[in-house]
Amino acid sequence: MLKAWKSIFAELLTADKQTDSLLSHETASPRLHSEEGRTVMPTIEHVLPIKSNQMVRVLRYLLDSVLACAGSLLVTGVIVVFHLYPAIPNISIVYLLVVLALAVVRGRYAAILASLVAFLSFDFFIVPPFFTFVMYRIEEWIALAVFLVGALLTSQLAGALRERAEQAYRRERETRQLSEVVRATSREAQARTAELEAIFEAMIETVIVSDARGEIRYTNPAYRTTLALEEDADPSLLLLDTRFEWLALRDTEGRLLPKEHMPVMRVLQGERLSGTHTIDLVCRTRKGEDIIHNFSGAPIRDAAGQIVGGVVVSRDVTGQYRLKQQLQYSEHKLRSLVESNIFGVVVVDLDGRMYEFNDRYAQILGYSRDELLAQTFNWLHFVPPEDHEALGQAMATVLSTGAAPPYERGYLRKDGSRVPALVAATLLDQERRLVLAVILDISEQKAAERRKQEFLSMVSHELRTPLTSIMGFIDLALLCSDLLPRPLSPEAEQLLGKMETGLKRAIGQVEVEARLVEELLEVSRLELHQFELSLQRENLVTIVQETVANQQQAARTRHIELVLPPDEVVPVLADAGRIGQALTNYLTNALKYAPIDQPVWVHLEVAGSSARVSVRDQGPGLTAEQQQRVWERFYQVAAPGHHGPDRGLGLGLAIAKTIIEQHQGQVGVESAPGRGSTFWFSLPLADGSNQA
Ligand code: ADP
C-alpha cells in the first residue's frame, strides 16, 4: 500500500517538474497527456531545443568569411610568389586542401566562400592576362571550372558531414542536460515524498489518498487505528464498495449517506471540503463502535487539470460532539426549569446586584421586572432585618463550600407582607461572587401545616378531656367497690372481683390512650412553638435515678441495671421533667423491644464538659438507615421484632430529640441488626463544674 502511494506521488510530482520545465520552453510547448488514466512522458525530441544566439551567428559568419578569404588568398599568394603556375599546371588542387580544411573546421559556408575566392583570385592573379577575370585559353577555363565544381562538391560533402557531427554532439548535450534535470527532479520528488510520508505517519488525523475511481492508494496509520483495522486485514476491506458498507456513514441526525455523498466521492467530483465546507459524519469502526468524524479533502489534478485522485482527511470529534450534546442537554434542563416558573430563579452577586431572574421570582416578591432590574435595586431589600445575620452565614457557606443547602427563610414583599420560602443557592463565579439561587414559595404548605397542627392540638385537647373523666369514673367505681359493706355473698364477691379486674384493665388502656394523646399534644406544641422549658440547675444523677425507679416500679418483672459515675452530683441546666420524659422514652422503648428475660442497662457518665446518659438493650437492633430515621416524626420500623405490645405513634424519639436539642445537647444511637441498641443523649455540664 505504501509503495503504491509512493509511486503515485513520485509519478505526479515528477510529472509536475517536467511540466514546469517544459512550460518554460514555450517554443516546443510539449505537454503531458493522459492515456487511460496514466501520465505519459513526452519524447526527448520535444524537449529543450537549443536556441542559437543571433549575435554569435553573425560573428561566426564574419570569422568564416575572413578565414575563407585569407586561406584562399594565402594559397594564391604562395603560387604567385613561387611562380608555381604554370610550372605545376594542376596547382589549383592546393586550394582544395584549404576548402576541405575549412569545410571540416568551419562548415559549408566557409568552404564554399573559400572555393569562390580561390576561383576568382586564381583567375585574377595567376591566369594571364593578369588582374582581369578574362581567360583566353579554353583549357584554362575548363580546369578552373572543374576546380570550382570539385571545390563546391567537397565543401558540400564535408559541410554536410560536419553538420551531422555537430547535430549529434548537440543531441548528446541535450540528452545529458535532460537526464540531469530528470535526476534532480526525481531526487526532489523523493525528498518531498519522504516528507509527506513522515507528516502523514505522524498525523493523528486519518488520511486516505484515492485514485480517480475512489479506490484507496494510501492510508496512514491513524486511519487504521481509528477504524480498528487489523494490520493483516483483508485488502478487499479497502475497496470502495466494501468500505461504503462497513463504514455505514450517517449524518449527525443518523440518516444513512448515499454512496455518491461519501467524502471521497464528493472530492472526486471536484469539491474542496475545507473551511466551512468540512462535514461531520458518523461512521462505524471495524469493532462496531460509532464515532463522529469531521471530514475535509481535495481533489488531485494532473497538469491538464483533470482529476486523477483525491485526498480525504478526517479527525475524531466524538468527544466534542458528546460534550456539545451534554451542554445542550444541561442547558435545556436548566432552561425548562427556569421557564417552568415553578421556582423563582435568580442570578445575583453577593453585593446585592441582580443580573437575571425569571417571572416567578418577580411574582413571588411582588415587584415588576423593571423595578428589579433598576441599577439602584438591591436584593437585600427582600431580607427582613432579623434575618441579616443568618443571611451572612449563608453567604459565607456559599463562598466557602460553593453551595448553600435548602433552608427556609422569610422574604419581604414589595407590599410589606412576608412570604415563607425554601431557598437553595450555588456559587456560579467565585471571582465575581455570582450566585444562582432558587426559591420556592411555601406559603401554602405553611398554612396547611399550621391548620393541621391547630387541628391536631384541638383534637388532642378534645380527646384528653373525656379521657380524664373516664379515668375519674373508673377510679370512682373502684373506690365504691372498696367501700361496699362486707361480708358479701360468695356470688357477689366473685362478681365484684371480675368487675374490679375489668376496671383495672380499662385503666391500663386509658393510660395508653392518654399517653398517645399526650404525645400528640406534645408534637403539636413543638410545631406551634408552644414548647417551653423551665431551665434550672439540676443534678442529673437524681433525674436518672428517679426515672429508672419509676420504670422499675411500672415493670416489676424486668431487670434494669443502673450504672452511675463516682460523682454524686452531675450538675446540668435542665428542665428535670423534660429530661426525665426523654429518658423514660428511651427506657420504655428498650423494655418494649428487648426480650423480657434480658436486662436493660442505664449508664450515666461524665466526659469532659458533658454528661452522657445511655440506655442499652438486647433487642432486634437497627440498620444504619433505620438509625437515621427513628428520629423522624411518625416513623416506625416496619420489621419483625419492632412491634411492641402497645404500639405507639412513632413520636417518642422525635420528642426526646427536640427536648435534648433545646437543652443544647445531642442524641444518637449505636446499633446493628440482631445485636441490640444503645440510645444515648448528652447534656452540657452546668458552668463546666460538676458540683451542684
Ligand atoms: P414508638 O412510640 O413507636 O416507640 P418512638 O419514636 O419511640 O415511637 O420510636 C420510633 C421507632 O423506633 C419505633 O417504632 C421502633 O420501631 C424503633 N425503636 C425505638 N427504640 C428501639 C429499640 N430500643 N430497639 C429497636 N427499635 C427501636
Tab-separated table of C-alpha atoms in Angstrom, residues 453 455-465 467-468 471 507-525 581 584-585 588-589 592-593 633-636 644-653 655:
chain	number	residue	atom	x	y	z
A	453	GLN	CA	-51.250	21.423	63.790
A	455	PHE	CA	-56.480	20.670	64.261
A	456	LEU	CA	-54.155	18.186	65.958
A	457	SER	CA	-53.896	20.382	69.006
A	458	MET	CA	-57.664	20.806	69.159
A	459	VAL	CA	-58.344	17.092	68.678
A	460	SER	CA	-55.781	16.164	71.326
A	461	HIS	CA	-57.358	18.558	73.784
A	462	GLU	CA	-60.824	17.283	72.993
A	463	LEU	CA	-59.653	13.682	73.425
A	464	ARG	CA	-57.843	14.361	76.661
A	465	THR	CA	-60.880	15.844	78.462
A	467	LEU	CA	-60.167	10.505	78.924
A	468	THR	CA	-59.652	12.348	82.209
A	471	MET	CA	-60.256	7.758	84.362
A	507	ILE	CA	-57.412	1.889	83.457
A	508	GLY	CA	-54.388	0.352	81.622
A	509	GLN	CA	-55.994	1.016	78.238
A	510	VAL	CA	-56.996	4.532	79.212
A	511	GLU	CA	-53.419	5.195	80.351
A	512	VAL	CA	-52.059	4.027	76.960
A	513	GLU	CA	-54.642	6.215	75.238
A	514	ALA	CA	-53.749	9.147	77.483
A	515	ARG	CA	-50.048	8.721	76.692
A	516	LEU	CA	-50.722	8.723	72.954
A	517	VAL	CA	-52.881	11.822	73.224
A	518	GLU	CA	-50.175	13.414	75.375
A	519	GLU	CA	-47.566	12.695	72.686
A	520	LEU	CA	-49.791	14.170	70.001
A	521	LEU	CA	-50.237	17.249	72.108
A	522	GLU	CA	-46.506	17.494	72.662
A	523	VAL	CA	-45.837	17.323	68.956
A	524	SER	CA	-48.407	19.972	68.134
A	525	ARG	CA	-46.874	22.142	70.837
A	581	GLN	CA	-39.509	12.363	79.809
A	584	THR	CA	-38.425	7.489	80.020
A	585	ASN	CA	-38.949	7.230	76.274
A	588	THR	CA	-39.898	2.240	77.624
A	589	ASN	CA	-38.631	1.507	74.096
A	592	LYS	CA	-40.719	-2.812	74.852
A	593	TYR	CA	-38.351	-4.177	72.179
A	633	ARG	CA	-41.850	12.104	63.477
A	634	PHE	CA	-44.298	9.211	62.957
A	635	TYR	CA	-41.525	6.870	61.811
A	636	GLN	CA	-41.823	3.276	62.930
A	644	GLY	CA	-44.123	-3.773	70.982
A	645	PRO	CA	-47.206	-4.940	72.888
A	646	ASP	CA	-48.701	-1.442	72.838
A	647	ARG	CA	-47.898	0.208	69.570
A	648	GLY	CA	-47.018	3.890	69.785
A	649	LEU	CA	-47.253	6.602	67.184
A	650	GLY	CA	-43.601	6.898	66.331
A	651	LEU	CA	-43.351	10.231	68.121
A	652	GLY	CA	-41.439	9.420	71.323
A	653	LEU	CA	-37.894	9.686	69.899
A	655	ILE	CA	-39.961	14.468	71.083
